[in-house]
Amino acid sequence: MRPFDYQAPADAGTAVAAVAARPDAAFLGGGTNLVDHLRLGVAEPGLLVDVTGLLPTGISDDGGGLRIGAGVANADLAADSRVRRHYPVLARALLSGASGQLRNMATTGGNPLQRTRCLYFQDVTTPCNKRSPGSGCAAIGGATRQHAILGASEHCIATHPSDMAVALSALDAQVEVLGPDGERTLAFGELHRLPGDAPERDTVLEHGELITAIVLPPLPVAARSDYRKVRDRASYAFALVSVAAALEVTECRITDSRVAFGGVAHTPWRARRAERVLRGATPSDEAFHAAAAAELADARPQDGVDGGNAFKIPLLTRTLAGTLRDLARQEA
Amino acid sequence: MSETLEHRAIGADLPRRDGDRKVRGTAVYADESPAQDPVYCRIVQAPLARGRITSVDPAPAEAEDGVLAVLTPATAERLADTSDAEYAILQDDEVHFRGQIVAAVIAETFEQARYAADLVDVRYDEQPGDTLLSADRPDLYRPEQVETGAAPDTSEGDVDAAVAAGPARIQQTYTTPMLHNNPMEPHATTALWEPASHGGAGSLTLWDSTQGVHTVRETVYTVLGLDREQVRVVCPYVGGGFGSKGIPHQNVVTAAMAARAVPGRPVRLALTRQQTFSLAGYRPPTIQQVALAAGDDGRLTAIANDVVEQTSRVKEFAEQTVLPARTMYAAPNRRTSTRLAALDVPIPSWMRAPGECPGMFAPEVAMDELAHELGIDPIELRERNEPDTHPESGLPFSSRNLLACLRRGAEQFGWPDRDPLPGVRSHGGWWWGTGVAASVYPTMRMPVSEAEISRVDGRYVARIGATDLGTGTWTALVQIAADALGVAVDEVDVLIGDTDHPMASVAGGSSGINTWGSTLVAAAQEFRKRFGDTPADGDSARAGVPANEAAERYAMSAFGAQFAEVAVHADTGEIRVPRLYGTFAVGRVVNPRMARSQLVGGMTMGLGMALYENSLFDPRTGHVVNHDLAEYHVPTQADVADLRADWIDEHDPHVNAMGTKGIGEIGIVGTAAAVANAAWHATGTRVRDLPVTLDTVL
Ligand SMILES: Cc1cc2nc3c(=O)[nH]c(=O)nc-3n(C[C@H](O)[C@H](O)[C@H](O)COP(=O)(O)OP(=O)(O)OC[C@H]3O[C@@H](n4cnc5c(N)ncnc54)[C@H](O)[C@@H]3O)c2cc1C
Ligand code: SF4
């Protein structure tokens, strides 16, 4: 672990300037991911700029939606009554993640930016293009149970581990960012990027850009939404696959839906093809399976020394069907 | 010896004597032992499975602030005895497995040591590692003996002919994965070398997290070439070991070497979780080919378990996986065999119920398969094959209450109404099933231990260098000593966890209470013989552990039965265990609350083996890639639902004076088979490779 400098500035502008000025600087949120990476040698920043004291920690009404300060703890966000009522998928995604202690520390800004749990990424003795560009990808042909089936590249097959991000992707959230050149807002769905030939970049954020808030739009369909996370043990494990879904059924037809997947791609995977298949369909297992099939048409499972991850295709199909079935039943 | 004690304190539900200290946080563990100006040691590990070190440049590390010494193969002290290759640390340039210690940095602060360790520049000539276990390797060999000293192979009659004759037969291959002990407390040592003491020869004190202070002392003084009296090992409390602290591993000897490199400064060395996965031993993976044959009446005509498992090339460890198949059931034709692949992998070692635990999975699933094939209830099948005497040695059992456990457990669990058909019970979106398996663990007493009992300030003080792994030794030994002396527990103190106390055996093989208790009883008898019932302050007597001559006339084992209810999610295949009940016959229970927590803990660990635990070994690199607790999954609170352990009132006059059989390990034996059998009953899919995960039953 490399020695580093530490600063805790009083305002966001100073923090952004401090990080922007040093290529080896990083923001420090709750630290539940970054501090692990310091210990493991996965991240070796020369300067940590602690933003926990300066980011907004409130959740406010925003034109029918909600503006969530980037400093809001995951635990507080999950407990917010407006979130629970209007966006249950988000509360459930948060509560399915990590542990109570971690959720108390983890922040709204840090959670979507947590890095992959790829075992090789976290082990500096193995090659990894994401950690050390150009060194190769040890995961390909290795232990791939938790790796991607969608959107991977020959350079990286990692998955994004955040549950919260899958919900935000389904909810059409917006991300507010302060950078060296000022503020900008981007769609949450544009935040993360596929690995391509530059897996070292998880997101489109530039160095020095600070997430200051996440905005949830008014979204009536989200009132009937759910997050279903599948994993081997009942708690405290990352998703093998997960489904964030919202469903609106009017007169026995699906009139609106939001679907996103976790555990299957380098990004939270918004399943727009599935949503298109669902629109206008009668809720039924056939329709749900057709939606999954459309989304997974390009899925490419990985072999692996641990048996690989081909099981994710049937597993995700069945998890999606089960989640939509339950939501449709709630509607009825 | 037959059971001689009148039980008054034994059997009482006393709280832990050390509970208060643990709850308040005043119980001191190895890494936080009080030390004046401690320094920190950080190891450097080889990142390759096999090769040769071509150069080690410590200069970049030595140049860092606070660095006191860098131990390398060139600078480390020459060890006196490296006949046990595990302890040949920094003695030559060979790399035998990934994660081997190739250097160690000692610095003023933990952070400095950690940083400097990354700067030690080690170069290697890498050779291809041979790391993959398979049953068809041409180089499999038969070890001279398995870990307990038992024969690797046994054979009686003609198994193949009996299997060919049938009419019912099961021939299947079962596998158990590599598994790692993951105690909460890290493998940690604080070590101090004081060169001026012991008449100028120097003395070494180790505050170590260990299952046996004397075991550590024996190893360390031998390896370093010191006198036994120059080494003291102290360990009042342990935050779990599960076998991985049973024999000292490389970290302990490295800490001692580091201490000698910085005389007068206490050195702290705690392995990180990741380092533990290559240095503290593990349960080796096994491939078990089981054959069962039976007549239509369900009586076994043959039982065989042919085991292939791995050891490290640098040091042999032959897990005694074959033992349960020799003990459990009667059959005229029987065979067991052990074949090892010696690989460029870390050194396997003890993990809770070595041998019995993996070695019960395969036969107990096979018995379930046979029961189904014959259309006989699995409990009934076991009843029909209950042996009169030990199936291989022919000795009578000192007591054997497997059937009583099965019957009582069946009643409590609600087994009698069970529909035997698999894959037919679906409600609430889940498939439901139940399964049963037997448990077994041999009753052992170690040959060496000594205790001293003295009269001090009107109290009885017993001293014995035993260990409390968190199991309750601090309390249970008081109960035994009190009964042995015929006094109330309030009048007795028992001091353990220090080599200044008389030699005691390791806390392993579920032998602790059997051995140390027998020793205390002998010491109490000696004390009373010499000083009567009204001793004076200063009176003191010692005795060693008596030999158990009954062990030549009887086979001795604890038994049990475990029942699992499993629910498998109809959409996702997620597997949950709403109920897991165990009923055990473990002789006399010294302290019910601590016994229950041992059994429940063992069963919980067995649940982990059944469904979650799996050291993902990457043969390309030769290491376990899920080497932390986020990815190496043990059961969480949410996974443990209605989990119960109880026992029958078993009275065994032959095992020892207390009538105890040992309870530390039997709880994990058979659990995985019970859960796997229940998963089959729920889904109709038979999984023979652990762990049973959702993708295997989808
Ligand atoms: C054992 C364990 C289990 C876990 N299980 C789960 C799980 O099941 N599901 C799940 O979703 N998560 C899980 N997590 C991950 C956890 O949710 C994340 O670590 C946490 O959300 C990260 O938030 P943080 O504030 O601590 O981020 P930090 O660790 O502080 O930062 C993470 C990254 O984001 C950057 N960053 C932080 N804040 C900002 C900001 N405002 N703007 C720009 N950049 C920023 C940092 O520089 C760093 O690169 C688990 C973590 C652990 C340790
Ligand atoms: S999958 Fe991506 S993160 Fe994992 S080793 Fe390959 S490049 Fe690195």
Short mmCIF file of N, CA and C in Angstrom, two decimals, chain B residues 355-489:
data_model
loop_
_atom_site.label_atom_id
_atom_site.label_comp_id
_atom_site.label_asym_id
_atom_site.label_seq_id
_atom_site.Cartn_x
_atom_site.Cartn_y
_atom_site.Cartn_z
N GLY B 355 -10.86 -35.95 6.99
CA GLY B 355 -11.16 -37.35 6.68
C GLY B 355 -12.62 -37.68 6.87
N GLU B 356 -13.08 -37.68 8.11
CA GLU B 356 -14.48 -38.05 8.36
C GLU B 356 -15.45 -37.15 7.59
N CYS B 357 -15.12 -35.86 7.53
CA CYS B 357 -16.08 -34.93 6.94
C CYS B 357 -16.25 -35.18 5.43
N PRO B 358 -15.20 -35.12 4.63
CA PRO B 358 -15.40 -35.44 3.21
C PRO B 358 -15.75 -36.91 3.02
N GLY B 359 -15.19 -37.77 3.87
CA GLY B 359 -15.36 -39.21 3.69
C GLY B 359 -16.74 -39.72 4.08
N MET B 360 -17.56 -38.89 4.70
CA MET B 360 -18.94 -39.28 4.95
C MET B 360 -19.86 -38.76 3.85
N PHE B 361 -19.44 -37.73 3.14
CA PHE B 361 -20.33 -37.19 2.12
C PHE B 361 -20.68 -38.25 1.08
N ALA B 362 -19.65 -38.87 0.51
CA ALA B 362 -19.91 -39.79 -0.60
C ALA B 362 -20.70 -41.03 -0.14
N PRO B 363 -20.25 -41.75 0.87
CA PRO B 363 -21.01 -42.95 1.26
C PRO B 363 -22.44 -42.64 1.72
N GLU B 364 -22.63 -41.51 2.39
CA GLU B 364 -23.96 -41.22 2.90
C GLU B 364 -24.92 -40.78 1.80
N VAL B 365 -24.40 -40.19 0.74
CA VAL B 365 -25.27 -39.93 -0.42
C VAL B 365 -25.53 -41.24 -1.16
N ALA B 366 -24.50 -42.05 -1.26
CA ALA B 366 -24.68 -43.35 -1.93
C ALA B 366 -25.73 -44.19 -1.20
N MET B 367 -25.73 -44.16 0.12
CA MET B 367 -26.74 -44.91 0.88
C MET B 367 -28.14 -44.39 0.55
N ASP B 368 -28.25 -43.08 0.38
CA ASP B 368 -29.55 -42.50 0.02
C ASP B 368 -29.99 -42.98 -1.36
N GLU B 369 -29.01 -43.05 -2.26
CA GLU B 369 -29.32 -43.54 -3.62
C GLU B 369 -29.75 -44.99 -3.57
N LEU B 370 -29.07 -45.76 -2.74
CA LEU B 370 -29.41 -47.18 -2.63
C LEU B 370 -30.80 -47.36 -2.02
N ALA B 371 -31.10 -46.56 -1.01
CA ALA B 371 -32.42 -46.64 -0.38
C ALA B 371 -33.51 -46.40 -1.42
N HIS B 372 -33.28 -45.41 -2.26
CA HIS B 372 -34.26 -45.10 -3.30
C HIS B 372 -34.39 -46.26 -4.28
N GLU B 373 -33.25 -46.79 -4.68
CA GLU B 373 -33.27 -47.88 -5.65
C GLU B 373 -34.01 -49.11 -5.09
N LEU B 374 -33.82 -49.36 -3.81
CA LEU B 374 -34.45 -50.53 -3.20
C LEU B 374 -35.88 -50.27 -2.75
N GLY B 375 -36.25 -48.98 -2.71
CA GLY B 375 -37.56 -48.65 -2.17
C GLY B 375 -37.65 -48.88 -0.67
N ILE B 376 -36.54 -48.67 0.00
CA ILE B 376 -36.50 -48.82 1.46
C ILE B 376 -36.22 -47.44 2.06
N ASP B 377 -36.86 -47.16 3.16
CA ASP B 377 -36.61 -45.88 3.83
C ASP B 377 -35.14 -45.77 4.21
N PRO B 378 -34.54 -44.61 4.03
CA PRO B 378 -33.10 -44.48 4.32
C PRO B 378 -32.74 -44.81 5.76
N ILE B 379 -33.63 -44.57 6.69
CA ILE B 379 -33.32 -44.92 8.08
C ILE B 379 -33.39 -46.44 8.26
N GLU B 380 -34.41 -47.02 7.67
CA GLU B 380 -34.56 -48.47 7.72
C GLU B 380 -33.33 -49.16 7.08
N LEU B 381 -32.87 -48.60 5.98
CA LEU B 381 -31.69 -49.18 5.32
C LEU B 381 -30.48 -49.19 6.26
N ARG B 382 -30.33 -48.10 6.99
CA ARG B 382 -29.20 -48.04 7.93
C ARG B 382 -29.42 -49.02 9.08
N GLU B 383 -30.63 -49.18 9.50
CA GLU B 383 -30.91 -50.15 10.58
C GLU B 383 -30.54 -51.57 10.14
N ARG B 384 -30.85 -51.87 8.88
CA ARG B 384 -30.58 -53.24 8.41
C ARG B 384 -29.09 -53.52 8.26
N ASN B 385 -28.29 -52.45 8.25
CA ASN B 385 -26.86 -52.64 8.04
C ASN B 385 -26.03 -52.24 9.25
N GLU B 386 -26.70 -52.15 10.37
CA GLU B 386 -26.00 -51.83 11.61
C GLU B 386 -25.11 -53.01 11.99
N PRO B 387 -23.81 -52.79 12.16
CA PRO B 387 -22.92 -53.92 12.48
C PRO B 387 -22.96 -54.25 13.97
N ASP B 388 -22.69 -55.51 14.29
CA ASP B 388 -22.60 -55.91 15.70
C ASP B 388 -21.28 -55.48 16.31
N THR B 389 -20.25 -55.53 15.47
CA THR B 389 -18.93 -55.14 15.94
C THR B 389 -18.34 -54.23 14.87
N HIS B 390 -17.19 -53.64 15.16
CA HIS B 390 -16.57 -52.78 14.15
C HIS B 390 -16.35 -53.61 12.87
N PRO B 391 -16.84 -53.12 11.75
CA PRO B 391 -16.85 -53.95 10.54
C PRO B 391 -15.46 -54.38 10.08
N GLU B 392 -14.44 -53.67 10.41
CA GLU B 392 -13.12 -54.08 9.93
C GLU B 392 -12.26 -54.68 11.03
N SER B 393 -12.25 -54.07 12.21
CA SER B 393 -11.38 -54.61 13.26
C SER B 393 -12.05 -55.78 13.98
N GLY B 394 -13.36 -55.84 13.92
CA GLY B 394 -14.07 -56.89 14.64
C GLY B 394 -14.23 -56.61 16.12
N LEU B 395 -13.68 -55.51 16.61
CA LEU B 395 -13.83 -55.19 18.03
C LEU B 395 -15.26 -54.74 18.33
N PRO B 396 -15.75 -55.04 19.52
CA PRO B 396 -17.05 -54.48 19.89
C PRO B 396 -16.91 -52.96 20.06
N PHE B 397 -17.99 -52.23 19.82
CA PHE B 397 -17.98 -50.80 20.11
C PHE B 397 -18.16 -50.59 21.62
N SER B 398 -17.42 -49.63 22.15
CA SER B 398 -17.59 -49.31 23.58
C SER B 398 -19.02 -48.83 23.81
N SER B 399 -19.58 -48.15 22.84
CA SER B 399 -21.01 -47.83 22.79
C SER B 399 -21.25 -47.34 21.37
N ARG B 400 -22.40 -47.67 20.83
CA ARG B 400 -22.70 -47.24 19.47
C ARG B 400 -24.19 -46.99 19.41
N ASN B 401 -24.55 -45.74 19.32
CA ASN B 401 -25.96 -45.38 19.39
C ASN B 401 -26.44 -44.67 18.13
N LEU B 402 -25.91 -45.11 17.01
CA LEU B 402 -26.36 -44.53 15.74
C LEU B 402 -27.86 -44.70 15.57
N LEU B 403 -28.35 -45.89 15.84
CA LEU B 403 -29.78 -46.13 15.58
C LEU B 403 -30.64 -45.31 16.53
N ALA B 404 -30.19 -45.19 17.76
CA ALA B 404 -30.97 -44.38 18.71
C ALA B 404 -31.03 -42.93 18.21
N CYS B 405 -29.92 -42.43 17.67
CA CYS B 405 -29.91 -41.05 17.15
C CYS B 405 -30.85 -40.94 15.95
N LEU B 406 -30.79 -41.92 15.06
CA LEU B 406 -31.66 -41.88 13.88
C LEU B 406 -33.13 -41.89 14.30
N ARG B 407 -33.45 -42.75 15.26
CA ARG B 407 -34.86 -42.87 15.65
C ARG B 407 -35.35 -41.63 16.37
N ARG B 408 -34.55 -41.18 17.32
CA ARG B 408 -34.99 -40.00 18.05
C ARG B 408 -35.03 -38.78 17.13
N GLY B 409 -34.02 -38.64 16.28
CA GLY B 409 -34.00 -37.52 15.35
C GLY B 409 -35.19 -37.57 14.41
N ALA B 410 -35.50 -38.76 13.93
CA ALA B 410 -36.62 -38.92 13.00
C ALA B 410 -37.93 -38.45 13.63
N GLU B 411 -38.07 -38.80 14.90
CA GLU B 411 -39.30 -38.42 15.59
C GLU B 411 -39.38 -36.90 15.75
N GLN B 412 -38.28 -36.30 16.17
CA GLN B 412 -38.31 -34.85 16.39
C GLN B 412 -38.49 -34.09 15.08
N PHE B 413 -37.94 -34.65 14.03
CA PHE B 413 -37.97 -33.96 12.74
C PHE B 413 -39.30 -34.16 12.03
N GLY B 414 -40.00 -35.23 12.40
CA GLY B 414 -41.25 -35.54 11.69
C GLY B 414 -41.00 -36.36 10.45
N TRP B 415 -40.02 -37.25 10.52
CA TRP B 415 -39.63 -38.06 9.38
C TRP B 415 -40.66 -39.14 9.02
N PRO B 416 -41.29 -39.76 10.00
CA PRO B 416 -42.11 -40.94 9.68
C PRO B 416 -43.18 -40.71 8.61
N ASP B 417 -43.69 -39.50 8.46
CA ASP B 417 -44.75 -39.28 7.47
C ASP B 417 -44.20 -38.98 6.08
N ARG B 418 -42.92 -39.13 5.90
CA ARG B 418 -42.29 -38.65 4.68
C ARG B 418 -42.70 -39.47 3.46
N ASP B 419 -43.03 -38.75 2.39
CA ASP B 419 -43.26 -39.40 1.10
C ASP B 419 -41.90 -39.55 0.43
N PRO B 420 -41.48 -40.78 0.12
CA PRO B 420 -40.12 -40.96 -0.40
C PRO B 420 -39.90 -40.43 -1.81
N LEU B 421 -40.95 -40.14 -2.55
CA LEU B 421 -40.77 -39.77 -3.96
C LEU B 421 -40.05 -38.43 -4.10
N PRO B 422 -39.08 -38.33 -4.98
CA PRO B 422 -38.40 -37.06 -5.19
C PRO B 422 -39.15 -36.15 -6.16
N GLY B 423 -38.95 -34.84 -5.96
CA GLY B 423 -39.42 -33.88 -6.94
C GLY B 423 -40.93 -33.78 -7.08
N VAL B 424 -41.67 -33.99 -6.01
CA VAL B 424 -43.14 -33.95 -6.13
C VAL B 424 -43.81 -32.95 -5.18
N ARG B 425 -43.04 -32.30 -4.32
CA ARG B 425 -43.68 -31.41 -3.35
C ARG B 425 -43.40 -29.95 -3.71
N SER B 426 -44.39 -29.26 -4.24
CA SER B 426 -44.20 -27.88 -4.62
C SER B 426 -45.29 -27.05 -3.96
N HIS B 427 -44.87 -26.08 -3.16
CA HIS B 427 -45.85 -25.08 -2.71
C HIS B 427 -45.16 -23.76 -2.41
N GLY B 428 -45.92 -22.69 -2.58
CA GLY B 428 -45.38 -21.35 -2.35
C GLY B 428 -44.26 -20.99 -3.30
N GLY B 429 -44.19 -21.64 -4.45
CA GLY B 429 -43.13 -21.30 -5.40
C GLY B 429 -41.81 -21.98 -5.11
N TRP B 430 -41.82 -22.96 -4.19
CA TRP B 430 -40.60 -23.68 -3.86
C TRP B 430 -40.86 -25.18 -3.95
N TRP B 431 -39.82 -25.92 -4.28
CA TRP B 431 -39.83 -27.37 -4.17
C TRP B 431 -39.28 -27.75 -2.81
N TRP B 432 -39.92 -28.74 -2.19
CA TRP B 432 -39.54 -29.09 -0.82
C TRP B 432 -39.07 -30.53 -0.74
N GLY B 433 -38.09 -30.76 0.11
CA GLY B 433 -37.61 -32.12 0.32
C GLY B 433 -36.92 -32.26 1.66
N THR B 434 -36.75 -33.51 2.06
CA THR B 434 -36.05 -33.78 3.32
C THR B 434 -35.00 -34.86 3.08
N GLY B 435 -33.99 -34.84 3.90
CA GLY B 435 -32.93 -35.82 3.75
C GLY B 435 -32.30 -36.13 5.09
N VAL B 436 -31.66 -37.28 5.14
CA VAL B 436 -31.01 -37.71 6.37
C VAL B 436 -29.62 -38.23 6.04
N ALA B 437 -28.74 -38.13 7.00
CA ALA B 437 -27.43 -38.77 6.88
C ALA B 437 -26.90 -39.01 8.29
N ALA B 438 -25.99 -39.94 8.38
CA ALA B 438 -25.38 -40.26 9.67
C ALA B 438 -24.11 -39.45 9.88
N SER B 439 -23.72 -39.35 11.14
CA SER B 439 -22.47 -38.69 11.52
C SER B 439 -21.63 -39.68 12.32
N VAL B 440 -20.33 -39.50 12.23
CA VAL B 440 -19.44 -40.36 13.02
C VAL B 440 -18.16 -39.58 13.32
N TYR B 441 -17.60 -39.82 14.48
CA TYR B 441 -16.26 -39.29 14.74
C TYR B 441 -15.58 -40.16 15.78
N PRO B 442 -14.35 -40.57 15.52
CA PRO B 442 -13.66 -41.45 16.46
C PRO B 442 -13.38 -40.77 17.79
N THR B 443 -13.41 -41.55 18.85
CA THR B 443 -13.12 -41.04 20.18
C THR B 443 -11.64 -41.24 20.46
N MET B 444 -10.95 -40.13 20.65
CA MET B 444 -9.50 -40.21 20.77
C MET B 444 -9.02 -39.68 22.12
N ARG B 445 -7.87 -40.20 22.50
CA ARG B 445 -7.17 -39.64 23.65
C ARG B 445 -5.70 -39.57 23.25
N MET B 446 -5.09 -38.42 23.43
CA MET B 446 -3.69 -38.26 23.04
C MET B 446 -2.78 -38.91 24.08
N PRO B 447 -1.60 -39.36 23.64
CA PRO B 447 -0.74 -40.12 24.55
C PRO B 447 0.03 -39.26 25.56
N VAL B 448 0.15 -37.96 25.30
CA VAL B 448 0.98 -37.15 26.19
C VAL B 448 0.20 -35.96 26.73
N SER B 449 0.16 -35.81 28.02
CA SER B 449 -0.36 -34.62 28.69
C SER B 449 -0.05 -34.77 30.17
N GLU B 450 0.11 -33.63 30.81
CA GLU B 450 0.41 -33.66 32.24
C GLU B 450 -0.33 -32.51 32.91
N ALA B 451 -0.73 -32.72 34.15
CA ALA B 451 -1.38 -31.65 34.89
C ALA B 451 -0.83 -31.62 36.30
N GLU B 452 -0.92 -30.42 36.87
CA GLU B 452 -0.48 -30.26 38.26
C GLU B 452 -1.64 -29.65 39.04
N ILE B 453 -1.90 -30.19 40.21
CA ILE B 453 -2.94 -29.61 41.06
C ILE B 453 -2.29 -29.19 42.37
N SER B 454 -2.55 -27.96 42.77
CA SER B 454 -1.93 -27.42 43.99
C SER B 454 -3.00 -26.78 44.87
N ARG B 455 -2.65 -26.69 46.11
CA ARG B 455 -3.49 -25.97 47.06
C ARG B 455 -2.87 -24.58 47.20
N VAL B 456 -3.64 -23.55 46.85
CA VAL B 456 -3.12 -22.18 46.89
C VAL B 456 -4.17 -21.30 47.55
N ASP B 457 -3.81 -20.68 48.62
CA ASP B 457 -4.73 -19.77 49.33
C ASP B 457 -6.09 -20.42 49.59
N GLY B 458 -6.06 -21.66 49.94
CA GLY B 458 -7.31 -22.33 50.28
C GLY B 458 -8.14 -22.74 49.07
N ARG B 459 -7.57 -22.58 47.89
CA ARG B 459 -8.28 -23.02 46.68
C ARG B 459 -7.48 -24.12 45.99
N TYR B 460 -8.14 -24.78 45.07
CA TYR B 460 -7.43 -25.76 44.26
C TYR B 460 -7.10 -25.12 42.92
N VAL B 461 -5.83 -25.15 42.59
CA VAL B 461 -5.41 -24.57 41.31
C VAL B 461 -4.81 -25.68 40.46
N ALA B 462 -5.43 -25.92 39.32
CA ALA B 462 -4.90 -26.91 38.39
C ALA B 462 -4.22 -26.18 37.25
N ARG B 463 -3.09 -26.70 36.84
CA ARG B 463 -2.38 -26.10 35.70
C ARG B 463 -2.15 -27.16 34.66
N ILE B 464 -2.49 -26.80 33.42
CA ILE B 464 -2.28 -27.72 32.30
C ILE B 464 -2.19 -26.86 31.04
N GLY B 465 -1.22 -27.13 30.20
CA GLY B 465 -0.98 -26.26 29.03
C GLY B 465 -1.96 -26.51 27.90
N ALA B 466 -3.23 -26.57 28.24
CA ALA B 466 -4.29 -26.83 27.26
C ALA B 466 -4.73 -25.54 26.59
N THR B 467 -5.68 -25.63 25.68
CA THR B 467 -6.11 -24.47 24.89
C THR B 467 -7.62 -24.34 24.89
N ASP B 468 -8.07 -23.10 24.85
CA ASP B 468 -9.50 -22.85 24.63
C ASP B 468 -9.65 -22.15 23.28
N LEU B 469 -10.15 -22.88 22.31
CA LEU B 469 -10.31 -22.33 20.95
C LEU B 469 -11.53 -21.44 20.83
N GLY B 470 -12.15 -21.16 21.97
CA GLY B 470 -13.47 -20.56 21.94
C GLY B 470 -14.51 -21.63 22.25
N THR B 471 -14.02 -22.83 22.51
CA THR B 471 -14.90 -23.98 22.71
C THR B 471 -15.44 -24.09 24.12
N GLY B 472 -14.71 -23.53 25.09
CA GLY B 472 -15.19 -23.59 26.47
C GLY B 472 -14.27 -24.31 27.43
N THR B 473 -13.02 -24.55 27.02
CA THR B 473 -12.08 -25.28 27.87
C THR B 473 -11.90 -24.63 29.24
N TRP B 474 -11.85 -23.30 29.27
CA TRP B 474 -11.66 -22.59 30.54
C TRP B 474 -12.69 -23.03 31.58
N THR B 475 -13.87 -23.36 31.10
CA THR B 475 -14.97 -23.69 32.01
C THR B 475 -15.09 -25.20 32.20
N ALA B 476 -15.01 -25.93 31.09
CA ALA B 476 -15.25 -27.38 31.17
C ALA B 476 -14.20 -28.07 32.03
N LEU B 477 -12.96 -27.62 31.94
CA LEU B 477 -11.92 -28.28 32.74
C LEU B 477 -12.13 -28.01 34.24
N VAL B 478 -12.70 -26.87 34.57
CA VAL B 478 -13.02 -26.60 35.97
C VAL B 478 -14.07 -27.60 36.45
N GLN B 479 -15.06 -27.86 35.60
CA GLN B 479 -16.11 -28.79 35.99
C GLN B 479 -15.53 -30.19 36.23
N ILE B 480 -14.62 -30.59 35.35
CA ILE B 480 -14.02 -31.92 35.50
C ILE B 480 -13.13 -31.97 36.75
N ALA B 481 -12.31 -30.93 36.92
CA ALA B 481 -11.41 -30.92 38.07
C ALA B 481 -12.21 -30.92 39.36
N ALA B 482 -13.29 -30.19 39.38
CA ALA B 482 -14.11 -30.11 40.60
C ALA B 482 -14.67 -31.49 40.94
N ASP B 483 -15.20 -32.18 39.95
CA ASP B 483 -15.72 -33.53 40.22
C ASP B 483 -14.60 -34.49 40.59
N ALA B 484 -13.46 -34.32 39.96
CA ALA B 484 -12.35 -35.22 40.25
C ALA B 484 -11.85 -35.02 41.68
N LEU B 485 -11.91 -33.77 42.13
CA LEU B 485 -11.48 -33.48 43.50
C LEU B 485 -12.62 -33.65 44.50
N GLY B 486 -13.83 -33.72 43.97
CA GLY B 486 -14.99 -33.85 44.84
C GLY B 486 -15.32 -32.56 45.56
N VAL B 487 -15.11 -31.44 44.90
CA VAL B 487 -15.41 -30.14 45.51
C VAL B 487 -16.28 -29.32 44.56
N ALA B 488 -16.74 -28.19 45.03
CA ALA B 488 -17.57 -27.32 44.20
C ALA B 488 -16.70 -26.56 43.19
N VAL B 489 -17.31 -26.19 42.08
CA VAL B 489 -16.54 -25.48 41.05
C VAL B 489 -15.97 -24.17 41.56
#
